Amino acid sequence: MTTDGKQSTALAINGGTPIRTEPLPWELPGAHWIGDEELDLVSRVVRAQSPFRYYGADLQHMVDQLEGEWQTRLSRKHALAVNCGTQALHICLAAMGVGPGDEVLVPGYMWVSCISAVVRLGAIPRLVDIDDTFCMSVTDLEAKLNSRSKAILYVNMSGAPGHIDQIKDLAKQRGLWLLEDCCAGSRGQPCGAFGDMAIFSFQLNKNLTSGEGGLIVCDDDHLYKRAFAIHDLGFSRNAAGRLDPSDPNYQLWGVGARMSELSGAMALAQTRKLDQITAAMRTAKWRIRERLAAIPGIDLRNVLDPSGDSGPFMLMRFQTGALAQQIVEAVRAEGVRGPEGSLACLTLKDWGLHWYFNVQSLVHKRSIADSGFPWSHPDNAFHAQIDYSRGTLPVCDHYHDRGALLTVASRLSDQDIDDIASAFEKVCGVLLMP
Ligand SMILES: Cc1ncc(COP(=O)(O)O)c(C=O)c1O
C-alpha cells in the first residue's frame, strides 16, 4: 500500500510492495482436513490388531465400507480399493485383456502413469491431442483410431472433464474399452460414471488422501473378477478371505496391490469429507476465476460444466510463452506462493511428466526387459511408424509453451482469495497493457 492507502502499482518483481508476504496454504487438498475422524478410524484398526483387509482377529472392514460408499456415490455395481492410481490403471487395462499388438489411445497431456500402464502390459500407446478443455480431443481421437485400437484411456485432467460423453459414444460405436482416469470432478453424472472402468488416486495431491491409495469402479462382473484377481495374487478369495484358486477363469497373475485396513480407514474418513473439500475448492476457484475472466489477455480453460469442476487447478493461456513466464514470475513475487516445496503458480512448461514429450522413456521407447519388450515384440512392429517426440501433438505443444497453472488450496480465506485475484489484476494491469 502507498501512504494514501492506495495499492502500489509498482510490481513487487521491480521493487514495489507485494500484495502479500504470508505464504498461501499448501495445495494438497485432503491433507488440510485430516483430523479426529481419520484418527478415530485408524485407531480402531490399530486397537483391533487387524490391519489386513481379508482376515484378522477383529476385522473392522474399513476397506469394505470404503468400497461400499464409492459404489453408492457413483451408482456402480463394483468398487475395488487398491494401493495407488498407477496400479489401478495397470489392473484395469490388464482386466480388459490389453497386450502385444494392441494400441491404447492416451492424451498427450496426462500423467506418466497412463503411459507406463500401457507399456508394462506390452501394448503400444497411441497419443491423442487435447482441445481447449485440456482433455482428449474428440476429432483427433477419431483420426487416430485404427484396427489395432483396443482401449481409450480418457483422463479427466486437472480436475475437470472434457467431452467424455462423446468419447463414450465413440468407444461404444467402435467396440472399444473405455477406461476413465479420474483426477476428480463431475459433469452432470459424476466423473467415474462413464467408463467401462474408472480409477481414482488417493495420493497426497488428490482431493482426498490416504497417503497412498486408489480405487477402481465398474459394472461388469467379469471385468471386476479379473481386476480383483489381478490386484491380489491372481486368484479369487473365498468367504473366509482365503485365496481360492479353484475357478479356471480366474487363475491369472497378480500384482499385489491390495489396500490395507489402515489406508482404508484413512480413505474412508476422507471420503466422508470429500463433498466439503471439493465444494471449498470449487467455490474459491470460481471466485478467483470470475475476476481473472475480466482481465483481457488471460485465456482461461474451457470448463464445460462449472458445477462439475472439482476445483484444484486453474489453467490459463497467454499470447506468448515469454508473457506466461513473466506473469507467473511477477505473480509469485506479489506473494502468490506457498511454503517451500509447494507449487502455487507455475508455467505449464514446468509441469514435467504431464506432457508426452517429457516422458523420455516414451520418446526413446525404453524397456524394462533386456529383450526390449514391448517394442521388440513382433506384434508391435508397427510402432516403428509412431513418433513420440515433441511436435507430434500441436495443441499440446501450444498449451505447454503458453500456459500457466494456479493451484487452489482447499482452505483459502476470503483474504487469500482476494490477494490471489488482486495479484493477477496488478501484474496483468502492467504487463498486459496495450
Ligand atoms: C491423471 C493421473 N493418473 C494416475 C495417477 C497415479 O496415481 P498414484 O500417484 O496414486 O499412483 C495420477 C497421480 O498423480 C494422475 O494425476
PDB file of N, CA, C and O and ligand atoms in Angstrom, residues 83-89 110-114 153 155-158 181-183 199-206 211-214 354, ligand 1:
ATOM      1  N   ASN A  83      -3.780 -50.113  -4.049  1.00  0.00           N
ATOM      2  CA  ASN A  83      -2.748 -49.373  -3.308  1.00  0.00           C
ATOM      3  C   ASN A  83      -2.349 -48.040  -3.936  1.00  0.00           C
ATOM      4  O   ASN A  83      -1.715 -47.220  -3.292  1.00  0.00           O
ATOM      5  N   CYS A  84      -2.676 -47.800  -5.204  1.00  0.00           N
ATOM      6  CA  CYS A  84      -2.388 -46.494  -5.817  1.00  0.00           C
ATOM      7  C   CYS A  84      -3.046 -46.402  -7.190  1.00  0.00           C
ATOM      8  O   CYS A  84      -3.496 -47.422  -7.745  1.00  0.00           O
ATOM      9  N   GLY A  85      -3.067 -45.198  -7.729  1.00  0.00           N
ATOM     10  CA  GLY A  85      -3.688 -44.973  -9.034  1.00  0.00           C
ATOM     11  C   GLY A  85      -2.898 -45.609 -10.170  1.00  0.00           C
ATOM     12  O   GLY A  85      -3.484 -46.068 -11.155  1.00  0.00           O
ATOM     13  N   THR A  86      -1.585 -45.622 -10.052  1.00  0.00           N
ATOM     14  CA  THR A  86      -0.747 -46.195 -11.111  1.00  0.00           C
ATOM     15  C   THR A  86      -1.068 -47.676 -11.290  1.00  0.00           C
ATOM     16  O   THR A  86      -1.252 -48.157 -12.413  1.00  0.00           O
ATOM     17  N   GLN A  87      -1.171 -48.402 -10.182  1.00  0.00           N
ATOM     18  CA  GLN A  87      -1.516 -49.825 -10.266  1.00  0.00           C
ATOM     19  C   GLN A  87      -2.961 -49.998 -10.719  1.00  0.00           C
ATOM     20  O   GLN A  87      -3.277 -50.951 -11.424  1.00  0.00           O
ATOM     21  N   ALA A  88      -3.835 -49.084 -10.323  1.00  0.00           N
ATOM     22  CA  ALA A  88      -5.238 -49.184 -10.745  1.00  0.00           C
ATOM     23  C   ALA A  88      -5.332 -49.155 -12.270  1.00  0.00           C
ATOM     24  O   ALA A  88      -6.082 -49.934 -12.874  1.00  0.00           O
ATOM     25  N   LEU A  89      -4.548 -48.276 -12.906  1.00  0.00           N
ATOM     26  CA  LEU A  89      -4.556 -48.202 -14.372  1.00  0.00           C
ATOM     27  C   LEU A  89      -4.090 -49.518 -14.980  1.00  0.00           C
ATOM     28  O   LEU A  89      -4.685 -50.060 -15.904  1.00  0.00           O
ATOM     29  N   MET A 110      -1.329 -35.654 -19.689  1.00  0.00           N
ATOM     30  CA  MET A 110      -1.798 -36.752 -18.807  1.00  0.00           C
ATOM     31  C   MET A 110      -0.813 -36.843 -17.642  1.00  0.00           C
ATOM     32  O   MET A 110      -0.167 -35.874 -17.304  1.00  0.00           O
ATOM     33  N   TRP A 111      -0.646 -37.991 -17.086  1.00  0.00           N
ATOM     34  CA  TRP A 111       0.398 -38.232 -16.098  1.00  0.00           C
ATOM     35  C   TRP A 111       1.136 -39.479 -16.546  1.00  0.00           C
ATOM     36  O   TRP A 111       0.529 -40.391 -17.111  1.00  0.00           O
ATOM     37  N   VAL A 112       2.418 -39.545 -16.290  1.00  0.00           N
ATOM     38  CA  VAL A 112       3.275 -40.607 -16.800  1.00  0.00           C
ATOM     39  C   VAL A 112       2.721 -42.008 -16.517  1.00  0.00           C
ATOM     40  O   VAL A 112       2.924 -42.945 -17.301  1.00  0.00           O
ATOM     41  N   SER A 113       1.977 -42.161 -15.422  1.00  0.00           N
ATOM     42  CA  SER A 113       1.406 -43.469 -15.065  1.00  0.00           C
ATOM     43  C   SER A 113       0.517 -44.027 -16.181  1.00  0.00           C
ATOM     44  O   SER A 113       0.407 -45.252 -16.339  1.00  0.00           O
ATOM     45  N   CYS A 114      -0.131 -43.133 -16.937  1.00  0.00           N
ATOM     46  CA  CYS A 114      -1.044 -43.577 -18.005  1.00  0.00           C
ATOM     47  C   CYS A 114      -0.255 -44.298 -19.095  1.00  0.00           C
ATOM     48  O   CYS A 114      -0.689 -45.319 -19.623  1.00  0.00           O
ATOM     49  N   LEU A 153      -7.900 -44.583 -23.071  1.00  0.00           N
ATOM     50  CA  LEU A 153      -7.640 -44.184 -21.680  1.00  0.00           C
ATOM     51  C   LEU A 153      -7.935 -42.683 -21.613  1.00  0.00           C
ATOM     52  O   LEU A 153      -7.113 -41.866 -22.031  1.00  0.00           O
ATOM     53  N   VAL A 155      -8.474 -39.256 -19.729  1.00  0.00           N
ATOM     54  CA  VAL A 155      -8.047 -38.661 -18.453  1.00  0.00           C
ATOM     55  C   VAL A 155      -8.827 -37.378 -18.189  1.00  0.00           C
ATOM     56  O   VAL A 155      -8.786 -36.441 -18.994  1.00  0.00           O
ATOM     57  N   ASN A 156      -9.526 -37.333 -17.070  1.00  0.00           N
ATOM     58  CA  ASN A 156     -10.215 -36.105 -16.638  1.00  0.00           C
ATOM     59  C   ASN A 156      -9.135 -35.212 -16.035  1.00  0.00           C
ATOM     60  O   ASN A 156      -8.914 -35.219 -14.829  1.00  0.00           O
ATOM     61  N   MET A 157      -8.448 -34.441 -16.882  1.00  0.00           N
ATOM     62  CA  MET A 157      -7.237 -33.770 -16.408  1.00  0.00           C
ATOM     63  C   MET A 157      -7.502 -32.531 -15.553  1.00  0.00           C
ATOM     64  O   MET A 157      -8.442 -31.765 -15.806  1.00  0.00           O
ATOM     65  N   SER A 158      -6.654 -32.385 -14.571  1.00  0.00           N
ATOM     66  CA  SER A 158      -6.603 -31.174 -13.749  1.00  0.00           C
ATOM     67  C   SER A 158      -7.961 -30.778 -13.187  1.00  0.00           C
ATOM     68  O   SER A 158      -8.320 -29.606 -13.133  1.00  0.00           O
ATOM     69  N   ASP A 181      -9.722 -42.184 -16.267  1.00  0.00           N
ATOM     70  CA  ASP A 181      -8.794 -41.846 -15.183  1.00  0.00           C
ATOM     71  C   ASP A 181      -9.325 -40.555 -14.564  1.00  0.00           C
ATOM     72  O   ASP A 181      -9.330 -39.506 -15.209  1.00  0.00           O
ATOM     73  N   CYS A 182      -9.799 -40.650 -13.325  1.00  0.00           N
ATOM     74  CA  CYS A 182     -10.476 -39.506 -12.698  1.00  0.00           C
ATOM     75  C   CYS A 182      -9.570 -38.799 -11.700  1.00  0.00           C
ATOM     76  O   CYS A 182      -9.330 -39.300 -10.616  1.00  0.00           O
ATOM     77  N   CYS A 183      -9.097 -37.632 -12.085  1.00  0.00           N
ATOM     78  CA  CYS A 183      -8.375 -36.800 -11.111  1.00  0.00           C
ATOM     79  C   CYS A 183      -9.369 -36.286 -10.081  1.00  0.00           C
ATOM     80  O   CYS A 183      -8.975 -35.736  -9.073  1.00  0.00           O
ATOM     81  N   ILE A 199     -10.865 -45.152 -12.625  1.00  0.00           N
ATOM     82  CA  ILE A 199      -9.928 -45.258 -11.488  1.00  0.00           C
ATOM     83  C   ILE A 199      -9.748 -43.905 -10.795  1.00  0.00           C
ATOM     84  O   ILE A 199      -9.909 -42.840 -11.403  1.00  0.00           O
ATOM     85  N   PHE A 200      -9.395 -43.993  -9.520  1.00  0.00           N
ATOM     86  CA  PHE A 200      -9.127 -42.817  -8.690  1.00  0.00           C
ATOM     87  C   PHE A 200      -7.812 -43.024  -7.952  1.00  0.00           C
ATOM     88  O   PHE A 200      -7.414 -44.165  -7.703  1.00  0.00           O
ATOM     89  N   SER A 201      -7.183 -41.923  -7.591  1.00  0.00           N
ATOM     90  CA  SER A 201      -5.973 -41.988  -6.763  1.00  0.00           C
ATOM     91  C   SER A 201      -6.244 -41.260  -5.448  1.00  0.00           C
ATOM     92  O   SER A 201      -6.917 -40.226  -5.438  1.00  0.00           O
ATOM     93  N   PHE A 202      -5.686 -41.810  -4.373  1.00  0.00           N
ATOM     94  CA  PHE A 202      -5.795 -41.155  -3.057  1.00  0.00           C
ATOM     95  C   PHE A 202      -4.415 -40.713  -2.558  1.00  0.00           C
ATOM     96  O   PHE A 202      -4.162 -40.648  -1.362  1.00  0.00           O
ATOM     97  N   GLN A 203      -3.529 -40.427  -3.505  1.00  0.00           N
ATOM     98  CA  GLN A 203      -2.187 -39.945  -3.164  1.00  0.00           C
ATOM     99  C   GLN A 203      -2.319 -38.533  -2.546  1.00  0.00           C
ATOM    100  O   GLN A 203      -3.401 -37.932  -2.587  1.00  0.00           O
ATOM    101  N   LEU A 204      -1.248 -38.013  -2.031  1.00  0.00           N
ATOM    102  CA  LEU A 204      -1.311 -36.770  -1.251  1.00  0.00           C
ATOM    103  C   LEU A 204      -1.839 -35.551  -2.017  1.00  0.00           C
ATOM    104  O   LEU A 204      -2.414 -34.639  -1.427  1.00  0.00           O
ATOM    105  N   ASN A 205      -1.645 -35.513  -3.336  1.00  0.00           N
ATOM    106  CA  ASN A 205      -2.101 -34.340  -4.097  1.00  0.00           C
ATOM    107  C   ASN A 205      -3.583 -34.379  -4.447  1.00  0.00           C
ATOM    108  O   ASN A 205      -4.085 -33.445  -5.069  1.00  0.00           O
ATOM    109  N   LYS A 206      -4.267 -35.436  -4.090  1.00  0.00           N
ATOM    110  CA  LYS A 206      -5.638 -35.628  -4.579  1.00  0.00           C
ATOM    111  C   LYS A 206      -6.678 -35.022  -3.629  1.00  0.00           C
ATOM    112  O   LYS A 206      -6.381 -34.707  -2.486  1.00  0.00           O
ATOM    113  N   GLY A 211      -2.544 -40.938   1.800  1.00  0.00           N
ATOM    114  CA  GLY A 211      -1.104 -41.007   1.573  1.00  0.00           C
ATOM    115  C   GLY A 211      -0.844 -41.722   0.266  1.00  0.00           C
ATOM    116  O   GLY A 211      -0.379 -41.134  -0.697  1.00  0.00           O
ATOM    117  N   GLU A 212      -1.125 -42.993   0.250  1.00  0.00           N
ATOM    118  CA  GLU A 212      -1.161 -43.804  -0.971  1.00  0.00           C
ATOM    119  C   GLU A 212      -2.527 -44.464  -1.000  1.00  0.00           C
ATOM    120  O   GLU A 212      -3.100 -44.738   0.053  1.00  0.00           O
ATOM    121  N   GLY A 213      -3.008 -44.765  -2.181  1.00  0.00           N
ATOM    122  CA  GLY A 213      -4.285 -45.467  -2.284  1.00  0.00           C
ATOM    123  C   GLY A 213      -4.919 -45.212  -3.636  1.00  0.00           C
ATOM    124  O   GLY A 213      -4.544 -44.277  -4.348  1.00  0.00           O
ATOM    125  N   GLY A 214      -5.846 -46.052  -3.992  1.00  0.00           N
ATOM    126  CA  GLY A 214      -6.552 -45.881  -5.256  1.00  0.00           C
ATOM    127  C   GLY A 214      -7.810 -46.714  -5.250  1.00  0.00           C
ATOM    128  O   GLY A 214      -8.040 -47.513  -4.326  1.00  0.00           O
ATOM    129  N   HIS A 354       3.623 -34.451 -17.039  1.00  0.00           N
ATOM    130  CA  HIS A 354       2.258 -34.387 -17.546  1.00  0.00           C
ATOM    131  C   HIS A 354       2.250 -34.269 -19.071  1.00  0.00           C
ATOM    132  O   HIS A 354       1.206 -34.419 -19.697  1.00  0.00           O
TER     133      HIS A 354
HETATM  134  C1  LIG B   1      -4.006 -38.495 -14.142  1.00  0.00           C
HETATM  135  C2  LIG B   1      -3.312 -39.376 -13.147  1.00  0.00           C
HETATM  136  N1  LIG B   1      -3.344 -40.709 -13.298  1.00  0.00           N
HETATM  137  C3  LIG B   1      -2.742 -41.538 -12.426  1.00  0.00           C
HETATM  138  C4  LIG B   1      -2.066 -41.067 -11.330  1.00  0.00           C
HETATM  139  C5  LIG B   1      -1.333 -42.025 -10.440  1.00  0.00           C
HETATM  140  O1  LIG B   1      -1.784 -42.044  -9.138  1.00  0.00           O
HETATM  141  P1  LIG B   1      -0.838 -42.578  -7.954  1.00  0.00           P
HETATM  142  O2  LIG B   1       0.122 -41.493  -7.623  1.00  0.00           O
HETATM  143  O3  LIG B   1      -1.798 -42.885  -6.853  1.00  0.00           O
HETATM  144  O4  LIG B   1      -0.156 -43.804  -8.442  1.00  0.00           O
HETATM  145  C6  LIG B   1      -2.008 -39.685 -11.125  1.00  0.00           C
HETATM  146  C7  LIG B   1      -1.282 -39.148  -9.961  1.00  0.00           C
HETATM  147  O5  LIG B   1      -0.955 -38.025  -9.842  1.00  0.00           O
HETATM  148  C8  LIG B   1      -2.643 -38.820 -12.065  1.00  0.00           C
HETATM  149  O6  LIG B   1      -2.604 -37.490 -11.930  1.00  0.00           O
END
